[in-house]
Amino acid sequence: MTQPAIKTSSERVFPLSTEAIKQNGPFAKSLSVVDATVLRYSPASATWLFDGSEGTHLSIDVLVLSLRRTLDSYPQWSGYLHMPIGNDHPSASVADHTKRFNRPMLTWGTSADPGVEVIQAKSPHRLAELIPSCEQRASRYRVWDGRVIASMGIFPESPNLALYDRVTCDDLPCVIVQLTTFACGGLAITVKLAHVLADAQTLLTFVHDWATQNRWLVGGAKVEDVGIIERPFQPELVNRAADGDIDVAIPDEKILAKAKSIPLHRYDWWASADDCPSFMLKSTEIPDAIKTNQSSLSFGKPMPWRQWDILAPVSYYLVHFSREEVIAMWEASVTTTISQSQTTTSSPPKISKLDALFAHLWTLVIRARGLSQQDFDVHLDTTIGLRPRLSPPLPSHFIGSPIINIPVSLPASKVVGPNAASAAAAAIRESMNRYDSSTLETLLYEMAYEVDPSRRWNTFLGERHTIATSWLESRPGMGIYDVDFGFGRRPRLAESLMPECDGCIQVMESGVSNPKDVNEEISGATSRKFTPWYENGVAVSLHLRTDVMDKVLADTLLRRYDVFNNT
């Protein structure tokens, strides 16, 4: 049995330049209109596990010092995450979009800043006894039970993050770091952030910056000689991309009508008390401040609770697909799509390899849920990043959580019927293409005028919904396995923490080293040329209801594209 790590200490840390920040402060900024919509989301959280070795000292003290230098680039994360003044008495018509109800903001550079929580913990285990290597997970353990990761105690459970309940924030951090040492000399570095502050791309940017600063110190540099990496905090860039003027009290009904015609689920927490599990009922309550100050409210679509057995046991597996499998599933989708398009006047969508992988996984899930003969719609709710999609595009290192979930909907029978994978892949690509800068600027306008942005959930879970997300990186050297703290080795495992809910799919790089790079030093990773995410295979994290998971893993179609084992 896996014994969870034992907490040995905790402290709050601040940027090294805290005094200078206070002298120039205080500072305050409202988060973006998109950030406000993910207030109810689970924290953005990931861990990196490194093996120990003789002659290499993984210094906790140096890691904390380099973290403090890194926070000089992210001073706002040491600050106070809260709601705007007057949130208890919202007006029905507010001109300034940042002052409307439940628009989170950050204040920093004061003596009351809560700082970043740093927890140290110790595990009695040896990493190699718990976690197969990347190469082992790509060969011997291509299907691996990931529940051991959650049982290791490397993801901090307390304290709560600020606004964890959308209200409480006093003295709560918005970032928590846990450093866990193992009996083998190994180390787990875990970072957990309020999702309104960071999506996967921001979290990776932060951890890569921290690793860069740590390499300087490990290499013998004095901390005062380590430069501060410039990471502008500019949530207003998202808001500027919105259509129309979002700083007038009365919205433009034509733009709102256009927004509502754009396909999104728009489930409404406030309309979802019926059939809601009792332990979640509080989440459906309309805040007293709204009931008191809003004379009339319109409601959206209630959540289909009967489709989701929340108390059913959920399994968690990591499944490895090889480069050859990804290419084979893509080629099959493209060939069929081109063939079908020859009978129509429309051009076939340009299906990506990620489209094909998502389609393959979606088909397996719908088959396992026993929906093959059903004609009602099922949904692959895909997370997309807005950085390259807005006009003008956001910088690739933009700090924030600019993501939305978009629906890909098809009748269940078409997801599992003849040519199902190509039909699903084509539907995914068509949906992806729909959310361009023009569509998104309209949706941003709608978000700016939501009575409460966090009341809306653009996805769901359970029988008819599957959430698909990706941590794949297009920035060279910025992948989750490229993180290099100067320890002289790549991570044994890098994994994010997903909620144990039925219907979550997450795609990451496999972590398998490229044979061409075997003789290269890890510290040269950021100078390498970009390698396609599938080049060394891909790791898929699956969270599914246990009976559904069992059927997915037993399905002969799981490995239908394994050209080596099927010949």
Coordinates of C-alpha atoms in Angstrom, one line a residue:
M1 CA 0.0 0.0 0.0
T2 CA 1.2 3.5 -0.9
Q3 CA 1.8 5.6 2.2
P4 CA 1.1 9.3 1.5
A5 CA 3.9 11.8 2.0
I6 CA 4.1 13.4 5.4
K7 CA 4.1 17.2 5.7
T8 CA 7.2 18.4 7.5
S9 CA 7.0 22.2 7.2
S10 CA 5.2 25.1 5.5
E11 CA 5.9 28.8 5.0
R12 CA 4.8 31.7 3.0
V13 CA 7.4 33.1 0.6
F14 CA 7.5 36.4 -1.3
P15 CA 9.5 37.8 -4.3
L16 CA 13.1 38.7 -3.4
S17 CA 12.3 42.3 -4.4
T18 CA 9.3 42.5 -2.1
E19 CA 10.4 45.7 -0.4
A20 CA 10.9 47.5 -3.7
I21 CA 7.5 46.3 -4.9
K22 CA 5.8 47.7 -1.7
Q23 CA 7.6 51.0 -2.2
N24 CA 6.1 51.3 -5.7
G25 CA 2.7 49.8 -4.8
P26 CA 0.1 49.0 -4.0
F27 CA -1.1 47.6 -7.4
A28 CA -4.5 46.3 -8.4
K29 CA -5.8 44.7 -11.6
S30 CA -9.0 43.0 -12.5
L31 CA -8.6 39.7 -14.3
S32 CA -10.0 39.2 -17.8
V33 CA -13.6 38.5 -18.7
V34 CA -12.5 35.0 -19.6
D35 CA -10.6 34.4 -16.4
A36 CA -13.8 35.2 -14.5
T37 CA -15.7 32.4 -16.3
V38 CA -13.4 29.6 -14.8
L39 CA -13.8 30.6 -11.2
R40 CA -15.6 27.3 -10.4
Y41 CA -12.9 25.2 -12.2
S42 CA -10.6 22.9 -10.3
P43 CA -7.2 24.4 -9.7
A44 CA -4.5 24.3 -12.4
S45 CA -2.1 21.8 -10.9
A46 CA 0.7 19.6 -12.1
T47 CA 3.7 17.7 -10.7
W48 CA 7.2 16.8 -11.9
L49 CA 8.9 13.8 -10.4
F50 CA 12.7 13.6 -10.6
D51 CA 14.9 10.6 -9.7
G52 CA 17.8 11.1 -7.3
S53 CA 21.3 9.9 -8.1
E54 CA 24.7 9.8 -6.5
G55 CA 26.6 13.0 -6.9
T56 CA 23.6 15.2 -7.5
H57 CA 22.0 17.2 -4.6
L58 CA 18.5 18.3 -5.1
S59 CA 18.6 21.3 -2.8
I60 CA 15.3 22.4 -1.3
D61 CA 16.9 25.6 -0.1
V62 CA 18.1 26.5 -3.6
L63 CA 14.6 25.7 -5.0
V64 CA 12.9 28.0 -2.6
L65 CA 15.5 30.8 -3.3
S66 CA 15.0 30.4 -7.1
L67 CA 11.2 30.4 -6.6
R68 CA 11.5 33.7 -4.8
R69 CA 13.6 35.1 -7.7
T70 CA 10.9 33.7 -10.1
L71 CA 8.2 35.5 -8.2
D72 CA 9.9 38.8 -9.0
S73 CA 8.5 38.1 -12.5
Y74 CA 5.1 37.2 -11.1
P75 CA 4.7 39.5 -8.1
Q76 CA 0.9 39.6 -8.4
W77 CA 0.7 35.9 -7.5
S78 CA 2.0 36.7 -4.0
G79 CA -0.9 39.1 -3.6
Y80 CA -4.5 39.0 -2.6
L81 CA -7.0 37.4 -5.0
H82 CA -10.4 38.8 -4.2
M83 CA -13.7 40.3 -5.6
P84 CA -14.1 44.0 -6.3
I85 CA -15.1 46.5 -3.7
G86 CA -18.9 46.7 -3.6
N87 CA -19.4 43.1 -4.6
D88 CA -21.9 42.7 -1.8
H89 CA -24.1 45.4 -3.3
P90 CA -23.9 45.0 -7.1
S91 CA -25.8 47.4 -9.3
A92 CA -27.9 46.2 -12.2
S93 CA -26.1 48.5 -14.5
V94 CA -22.4 49.3 -14.1
A95 CA -20.4 51.0 -16.8
D96 CA -16.9 49.8 -15.8
H97 CA -16.8 46.1 -16.7
T98 CA -14.2 45.4 -14.1
K99 CA -16.6 46.5 -11.3
R100 CA -19.4 44.2 -12.1
F101 CA -20.4 41.3 -9.9
N102 CA -18.0 38.5 -9.3
R103 CA -15.1 39.9 -11.4
P104 CA -12.0 38.5 -9.6
M105 CA -9.0 40.9 -9.2
L106 CA -5.6 40.9 -7.7
T107 CA -4.1 43.4 -5.3
W108 CA -0.4 43.2 -4.4
G109 CA 2.5 45.2 -3.1
T110 CA 1.0 45.7 0.4
S111 CA 2.0 44.5 3.9
A112 CA -1.1 42.3 3.8
D113 CA 0.0 40.2 0.8
P114 CA -0.6 36.5 1.7
G115 CA 2.4 35.2 -0.3
V116 CA 2.9 31.8 -1.9
E117 CA 2.5 28.8 0.3
V118 CA 5.5 26.4 0.2
I119 CA 5.0 23.0 1.7
Q120 CA 7.8 20.5 2.3
A121 CA 6.9 16.8 2.7
K122 CA 8.7 13.5 2.9
S123 CA 7.8 10.2 1.4
P124 CA 9.1 6.8 2.6
H125 CA 9.0 5.4 -0.9
R126 CA 11.5 5.0 -3.7
L127 CA 10.1 6.5 -6.9
A128 CA 11.1 3.6 -9.1
E129 CA 9.0 1.3 -7.0
L130 CA 5.9 3.4 -7.6
I131 CA 6.2 5.0 -11.0
P132 CA 7.4 3.2 -14.2
S133 CA 9.8 5.3 -16.3
C134 CA 8.6 7.1 -19.5
E135 CA 10.2 4.3 -21.6
Q136 CA 8.5 1.6 -19.5
R137 CA 5.1 3.3 -19.9
A138 CA 5.7 3.3 -23.6
S139 CA 6.4 -0.4 -23.8
R140 CA 5.7 -2.7 -20.9
Y141 CA 3.1 -0.6 -19.2
R142 CA 1.3 1.0 -22.2
V143 CA -1.9 0.9 -20.0
W144 CA -1.0 1.9 -16.5
D145 CA -3.2 2.5 -13.4
G146 CA -2.5 6.2 -12.5
R147 CA -4.3 6.1 -9.1
V148 CA -1.0 5.6 -7.4
I149 CA -0.2 9.2 -8.3
A150 CA -3.1 10.6 -6.3
S151 CA -2.3 8.3 -3.4
M152 CA 1.3 9.6 -3.0
G153 CA 0.4 12.7 -1.1
I154 CA 2.3 15.0 -3.5
F155 CA -0.6 17.2 -4.4
P156 CA -1.3 19.6 -1.5
E157 CA -4.8 19.5 -0.1
S158 CA -4.5 22.5 2.3
P159 CA -4.7 25.3 2.8
N160 CA -7.5 26.3 0.4
L161 CA -6.7 28.6 -2.4
A162 CA -8.2 32.1 -2.4
L163 CA -11.8 32.2 -3.7
Y164 CA -12.1 28.4 -3.5
D165 CA -15.8 28.9 -2.7
R166 CA -16.0 32.0 -4.8
V167 CA -16.2 34.1 -1.6
T168 CA -13.5 33.4 0.9
C169 CA -10.1 35.0 0.4
D170 CA -8.7 36.5 3.6
D171 CA -5.0 35.4 4.1
L172 CA -5.4 32.6 1.6
P173 CA -2.7 32.1 -1.1
C174 CA -3.5 31.9 -4.8
V175 CA -0.5 29.7 -5.4
I176 CA 0.7 26.6 -3.5
V177 CA 4.0 24.8 -4.1
Q178 CA 4.8 21.4 -2.5
L179 CA 8.3 19.9 -2.5
T180 CA 8.3 16.2 -1.6
T181 CA 11.5 14.3 -1.1
F182 CA 11.7 10.5 -1.4
A183 CA 13.8 7.7 0.2
C184 CA 15.7 7.3 -3.1
G185 CA 16.8 10.9 -3.1
G186 CA 14.2 11.8 -5.6
L187 CA 11.9 14.8 -5.6
A188 CA 8.4 15.8 -6.6
I189 CA 7.8 19.5 -7.5
T190 CA 4.1 20.3 -7.4
V191 CA 2.5 23.6 -8.3
K192 CA -1.2 24.4 -7.7
L193 CA -2.8 27.7 -8.8
A194 CA -6.3 29.2 -8.8
H195 CA -7.6 28.5 -12.3
V196 CA -8.6 32.1 -12.8
L197 CA -4.8 32.9 -12.8
A198 CA -3.4 30.2 -15.0
D199 CA -4.3 27.7 -17.6
A200 CA -1.9 24.9 -18.6
Q201 CA 0.2 27.2 -20.8
T202 CA 0.7 29.8 -18.1
L203 CA 1.5 27.1 -15.5
L204 CA 4.1 25.7 -17.9
T205 CA 5.6 29.1 -18.5
F206 CA 5.9 29.7 -14.8
V207 CA 7.5 26.3 -14.1
H208 CA 10.0 26.7 -17.0
D209 CA 10.9 30.2 -15.7
W210 CA 11.4 28.8 -12.2
A211 CA 13.6 26.0 -13.6
T212 CA 15.7 28.5 -15.6
Q213 CA 16.4 30.5 -12.4
N214 CA 17.2 27.4 -10.5
R215 CA 19.7 26.2 -13.1
W216 CA 21.5 29.5 -12.7
L217 CA 21.8 29.0 -9.0
V218 CA 22.8 25.3 -9.3
G219 CA 25.5 26.4 -11.7
G220 CA 27.0 28.7 -9.1
A221 CA 25.5 32.1 -9.8
K222 CA 24.7 34.4 -7.0
V223 CA 21.0 35.1 -6.7
E224 CA 21.6 38.9 -7.1
D225 CA 23.2 38.2 -10.4
V226 CA 20.3 36.2 -11.8
G227 CA 18.2 38.5 -14.0
I228 CA 14.5 38.9 -13.7
I229 CA 12.5 37.3 -16.6
E230 CA 10.0 39.8 -18.0
R231 CA 6.5 38.4 -17.8
P232 CA 4.0 41.3 -18.2
F233 CA 0.7 40.8 -16.5
Q234 CA -1.8 42.2 -19.0
P235 CA -5.3 40.7 -18.6
E236 CA -6.7 43.8 -20.3
L237 CA -5.4 42.5 -23.7
V238 CA -8.2 39.9 -23.7
N239 CA -10.9 42.4 -22.9
R240 CA -9.7 44.7 -25.7
A241 CA -10.5 42.0 -28.2
A242 CA -14.2 42.0 -27.3
D243 CA -16.6 43.3 -29.9
G244 CA -18.3 46.7 -29.2
D245 CA -17.8 48.8 -26.1
I246 CA -17.9 46.7 -22.9
D247 CA -17.7 49.8 -20.7
V248 CA -21.2 51.1 -21.1
A249 CA -24.0 50.3 -18.7
I250 CA -26.5 49.1 -21.2
P251 CA -25.3 46.3 -23.5
D252 CA -25.9 46.2 -27.3
E253 CA -28.8 43.7 -27.7
K254 CA -27.8 42.9 -31.3
I255 CA -24.3 41.8 -30.3
L256 CA -25.8 39.7 -27.4
A257 CA -28.3 38.1 -29.8
K258 CA -25.4 37.3 -32.2
A259 CA -23.5 35.8 -29.3
K260 CA -26.4 33.6 -28.2
S261 CA -26.6 32.1 -31.7
I262 CA -23.0 30.8 -31.4
P263 CA -23.0 27.1 -30.3
L264 CA -22.1 26.7 -26.6
H265 CA -23.7 24.6 -23.9
R266 CA -24.3 27.5 -21.5
Y267 CA -25.5 25.4 -18.6
D268 CA -26.7 27.6 -15.8
W269 CA -25.9 26.8 -12.2
W270 CA -28.7 29.0 -10.9
A271 CA -31.2 27.1 -13.0
S272 CA -30.0 23.7 -11.9
A273 CA -31.3 22.9 -8.4
D274 CA -33.8 20.2 -9.6
D275 CA -32.2 16.8 -9.5
C276 CA -28.9 18.3 -8.2
P277 CA -27.1 16.0 -5.7
S278 CA -27.7 17.3 -2.2
F279 CA -24.0 18.0 -1.5
M280 CA -23.8 20.3 -4.5
L281 CA -27.1 22.2 -3.9
K282 CA -25.3 25.2 -2.4
S283 CA -23.5 25.7 -5.8
T284 CA -26.9 26.3 -7.4
E285 CA -28.0 29.1 -5.0
I286 CA -28.4 32.6 -6.3
P287 CA -26.1 34.9 -4.2
D288 CA -28.1 37.1 -1.8
A289 CA -26.4 40.2 -3.3
I290 CA -28.0 39.3 -6.7
K291 CA -31.4 38.5 -5.3
T292 CA -31.4 41.8 -3.4
N293 CA -30.1 44.1 -6.1
Q294 CA -31.4 42.5 -9.4
S295 CA -35.1 43.1 -10.1
S296 CA -35.3 40.5 -12.8
L297 CA -33.2 37.6 -13.9
S298 CA -33.3 35.3 -17.0
F299 CA -32.1 31.8 -16.7
G300 CA -30.2 29.4 -19.0
K301 CA -30.3 25.7 -19.5
P302 CA -30.4 23.5 -16.4
M303 CA -27.7 20.9 -16.0
P304 CA -28.8 17.4 -16.9
W305 CA -27.9 15.8 -13.6
R306 CA -29.7 12.5 -14.4
Q307 CA -27.1 11.8 -17.0
W308 CA -24.2 11.9 -14.5
D309 CA -23.9 9.4 -11.6
I310 CA -21.6 11.5 -9.5
L311 CA -21.1 8.8 -6.8
A312 CA -20.2 6.0 -9.2
P313 CA -16.5 4.9 -8.8
V314 CA -14.1 6.4 -11.3
S315 CA -10.9 4.8 -12.6
Y316 CA -7.8 6.7 -13.8
Y317 CA -5.4 5.2 -16.3
L318 CA -2.5 6.5 -18.5
V319 CA -2.6 5.0 -22.0
H320 CA 0.4 5.3 -24.3
F321 CA 0.0 5.5 -28.1
S322 CA 3.0 5.3 -30.3
R323 CA 3.9 7.6 -33.1
E324 CA 2.9 4.9 -35.6
E325 CA -0.5 4.6 -34.0
V326 CA -1.2 8.3 -34.1
I327 CA -0.1 8.6 -37.8
A328 CA -2.2 5.5 -38.7
M329 CA -5.4 6.9 -37.0
W330 CA -4.8 10.2 -38.7
E331 CA -4.3 8.6 -42.2
A332 CA -7.4 6.6 -41.8
S333 CA -9.5 9.7 -40.9
V334 CA -8.0 11.8 -43.7
T335 CA -8.4 9.1 -46.4
T336 CA -12.1 8.4 -45.5
T337 CA -12.8 12.2 -45.3
I338 CA -11.3 12.9 -48.7
S339 CA -13.2 9.9 -50.2
Q340 CA -16.5 11.2 -48.8
S341 CA -15.9 14.7 -49.9
Q342 CA -15.6 13.6 -53.5
T343 CA -19.3 13.0 -53.5
T344 CA -20.1 16.5 -52.4
T345 CA -19.1 20.0 -53.5
S346 CA -17.5 21.0 -50.2
S347 CA -13.8 20.7 -49.4
P348 CA -12.8 18.2 -46.7
P349 CA -11.7 19.7 -43.4
K350 CA -7.9 19.6 -42.7
I351 CA -8.0 17.1 -39.9
S352 CA -5.0 17.3 -37.5
K353 CA -3.4 14.4 -35.7
L354 CA -4.8 15.6 -32.4
D355 CA -8.3 15.7 -34.0
A356 CA -7.8 12.1 -35.1
L357 CA -6.6 11.0 -31.6
F358 CA -9.5 12.8 -29.8
A359 CA -11.9 11.1 -32.3
H360 CA -10.5 7.7 -31.7
L361 CA -10.8 8.1 -27.9
W362 CA -14.3 9.6 -28.2
T363 CA -15.4 6.6 -30.2
L364 CA -14.1 4.2 -27.6
V365 CA -15.9 6.0 -24.8
I366 CA -19.2 6.1 -26.5
R367 CA -19.0 2.4 -27.4
A368 CA -18.1 1.6 -23.8
R369 CA -21.1 3.6 -22.5
G370 CA -23.4 1.4 -24.6
L371 CA -24.8 4.2 -26.8
S372 CA -24.0 2.7 -30.2
Q373 CA -27.7 2.4 -31.2
Q374 CA -28.8 5.8 -29.8
D375 CA -29.6 8.8 -32.0
F376 CA -29.5 11.5 -29.4
D377 CA -26.5 13.9 -29.5
V378 CA -23.4 13.2 -27.5
H379 CA -20.8 15.8 -26.9
L380 CA -17.0 16.1 -26.9
D381 CA -16.4 19.3 -25.1
T382 CA -13.0 20.4 -26.1
T383 CA -10.9 23.0 -24.4
I384 CA -9.3 25.6 -26.8
G385 CA -6.8 28.3 -26.0
L386 CA -7.5 31.8 -27.2
R387 CA -4.0 33.2 -27.5
P388 CA -3.5 32.6 -31.2
R389 CA -7.2 33.0 -32.0
L390 CA -7.9 36.5 -30.9
S391 CA -7.2 39.6 -33.0
P392 CA -4.6 40.7 -32.4
P393 CA -3.2 37.4 -31.1
L394 CA -2.0 37.3 -27.5
P395 CA 1.7 36.7 -26.8
S396 CA 2.5 33.0 -26.5
H397 CA 3.8 33.7 -22.9
F398 CA 0.6 35.6 -22.0
I399 CA -0.2 35.2 -18.3
G400 CA -3.7 34.2 -17.5
S401 CA -6.4 31.6 -18.2
P402 CA -7.7 32.4 -21.7
I403 CA -9.5 29.2 -22.5
I404 CA -13.1 28.1 -23.3
N405 CA -14.8 24.8 -23.8
I406 CA -16.5 24.4 -27.2
P407 CA -19.0 21.6 -28.1
V408 CA -18.5 19.0 -30.7
S409 CA -21.9 17.3 -31.1
L410 CA -23.0 14.3 -33.1
P411 CA -25.7 11.6 -32.8
A412 CA -24.2 8.8 -30.7
S413 CA -24.7 6.3 -33.5
K414 CA -22.5 8.3 -35.8
V415 CA -19.7 8.4 -33.3
V416 CA -19.5 4.6 -33.3
G417 CA -21.0 3.7 -36.7
P418 CA -19.3 3.0 -40.1
N419 CA -16.4 5.5 -40.7
A420 CA -17.1 6.8 -37.2
A421 CA -13.5 8.0 -36.5
S422 CA -13.4 10.1 -39.6
A423 CA -16.9 11.5 -39.0
A424 CA -15.9 12.4 -35.4
A425 CA -12.5 13.9 -36.5
A426 CA -14.2 16.0 -39.2
A427 CA -16.8 17.3 -36.7
I428 CA -14.0 18.2 -34.3
R429 CA -12.1 20.1 -36.9
E430 CA -15.2 21.9 -38.1
S431 CA -16.0 23.0 -34.6
M432 CA -12.4 24.1 -34.0
N433 CA -12.5 26.2 -37.1
R434 CA -15.8 27.8 -36.1
Y435 CA -14.2 29.7 -33.2
D436 CA -12.2 32.3 -35.0
S437 CA -11.4 35.9 -33.9
S438 CA -14.8 37.1 -35.2
T439 CA -16.7 34.5 -33.2
L440 CA -14.6 34.9 -30.1
E441 CA -14.9 38.7 -30.0
T442 CA -18.7 38.3 -29.9
L443 CA -18.4 35.8 -27.1
L444 CA -16.1 38.1 -25.1
Y445 CA -18.8 40.8 -25.3
E446 CA -21.4 38.3 -23.9
M447 CA -19.0 37.3 -21.1
A448 CA -18.5 40.9 -20.1
Y449 CA -22.2 41.4 -19.5
E450 CA -22.9 38.2 -17.7
V451 CA -24.6 38.9 -14.3
D452 CA -22.1 36.4 -12.9
P453 CA -19.6 34.9 -15.3
S454 CA -19.1 31.8 -13.1
R455 CA -22.8 30.8 -13.2
R456 CA -22.3 29.4 -16.7
W457 CA -20.6 26.1 -17.4
N458 CA -19.9 25.4 -21.1
T459 CA -19.5 21.6 -20.5
F460 CA -20.8 18.8 -18.4
L461 CA -19.9 15.2 -17.4
G462 CA -21.5 11.9 -17.4
E463 CA -23.1 9.7 -20.0
R464 CA -23.4 12.1 -22.9
H465 CA -20.5 14.4 -22.3
T466 CA -16.7 13.9 -22.5
I467 CA -14.2 16.7 -21.7
A468 CA -11.1 16.7 -23.9
T469 CA -8.1 18.9 -23.1
S470 CA -4.5 19.0 -24.1
W471 CA -1.2 20.1 -22.5
L472 CA 0.7 19.7 -25.8
E473 CA 3.1 22.6 -26.5
S474 CA 3.8 24.4 -29.8
R475 CA 6.6 26.5 -28.2
P476 CA 9.9 24.8 -28.8
G477 CA 11.5 23.6 -25.5
M478 CA 8.4 24.4 -23.5
G479 CA 6.9 21.0 -23.2
I480 CA 5.9 19.5 -19.9
Y481 CA 8.9 17.1 -20.1
D482 CA 11.3 19.8 -21.1
V483 CA 11.3 21.3 -17.6
D484 CA 15.0 21.3 -16.5
F485 CA 15.8 22.5 -12.9
G486 CA 19.5 21.6 -13.4
F487 CA 19.2 18.2 -11.9
G488 CA 20.9 16.6 -14.9
R489 CA 17.9 14.4 -15.9
R490 CA 14.4 14.6 -17.4
P491 CA 11.4 14.0 -15.2
R492 CA 10.4 10.4 -14.5
L493 CA 6.8 11.6 -14.7
A494 CA 5.1 14.9 -15.4
E495 CA 1.3 14.9 -14.8
S496 CA -1.5 17.3 -14.1
L497 CA -4.1 16.6 -11.5
M498 CA -7.6 16.2 -13.0
P499 CA -10.7 15.8 -10.9
E500 CA -11.9 12.2 -10.5
C501 CA -15.0 12.6 -12.6
D502 CA -16.5 10.4 -15.3
G503 CA -15.5 11.7 -18.7
C504 CA -12.1 13.5 -18.7
I505 CA -9.5 13.0 -21.4
Q506 CA -6.2 14.7 -21.2
V507 CA -3.3 14.5 -23.7
M508 CA 0.3 15.1 -22.9
E509 CA 3.7 14.4 -24.4
S510 CA 5.0 10.9 -23.6
G511 CA 8.3 12.0 -22.0
V512 CA 10.2 9.4 -24.0
S513 CA 13.5 10.8 -25.1
N514 CA 14.0 11.3 -28.8
P515 CA 16.8 8.9 -29.9
K516 CA 18.4 11.7 -31.8
D517 CA 18.8 13.6 -28.6
V518 CA 20.1 10.9 -26.4
N519 CA 23.6 12.3 -26.3
E520 CA 22.5 15.9 -25.8
E521 CA 22.5 17.6 -22.4
I522 CA 19.2 18.2 -20.9
S523 CA 20.1 21.9 -20.4
G524 CA 20.1 22.2 -24.2
A525 CA 16.4 21.5 -24.4
T526 CA 15.3 25.0 -25.0
S527 CA 17.6 25.4 -28.0
R528 CA 16.4 22.3 -29.8
K529 CA 14.2 22.5 -32.9
F530 CA 10.6 21.9 -32.4
T531 CA 9.6 18.2 -32.3
P532 CA 6.1 17.2 -33.2
W533 CA 4.2 16.2 -30.1
Y534 CA 3.5 12.6 -31.4
E535 CA 7.1 12.0 -32.5
N536 CA 7.9 9.9 -29.4
G537 CA 4.4 8.8 -28.8
V538 CA 1.8 10.4 -26.6
A539 CA 0.3 9.9 -23.1
V540 CA -3.4 10.0 -22.6
S541 CA -4.9 10.4 -19.1
L542 CA -8.3 8.9 -18.9
H543 CA -10.8 9.4 -16.0
L544 CA -13.9 7.3 -16.6
R545 CA -16.6 5.6 -14.6
T546 CA -15.0 2.3 -13.6
D547 CA -17.3 0.0 -15.6
V548 CA -16.8 2.2 -18.7
M549 CA -13.1 2.2 -18.2
D550 CA -13.0 -1.6 -18.0
K551 CA -14.8 -1.8 -21.3
V552 CA -12.6 0.8 -23.0
L553 CA -9.4 -1.0 -22.0
A554 CA -10.8 -4.4 -23.1
D555 CA -12.1 -3.1 -26.4
T556 CA -10.1 -4.6 -29.3
L557 CA -10.4 -1.3 -31.2
L558 CA -8.2 0.4 -28.6
R559 CA -5.2 -0.9 -30.5
R560 CA -6.7 -1.1 -33.9
Y561 CA -4.0 1.2 -35.3
D562 CA -1.1 -0.7 -33.6
V563 CA 0.6 -1.7 -36.9
F564 CA 3.3 -3.7 -35.2
N565 CA 1.1 -5.9 -32.9
N566 CA -1.7 -6.3 -35.4
T567 CA 0.5 -7.8 -38.2

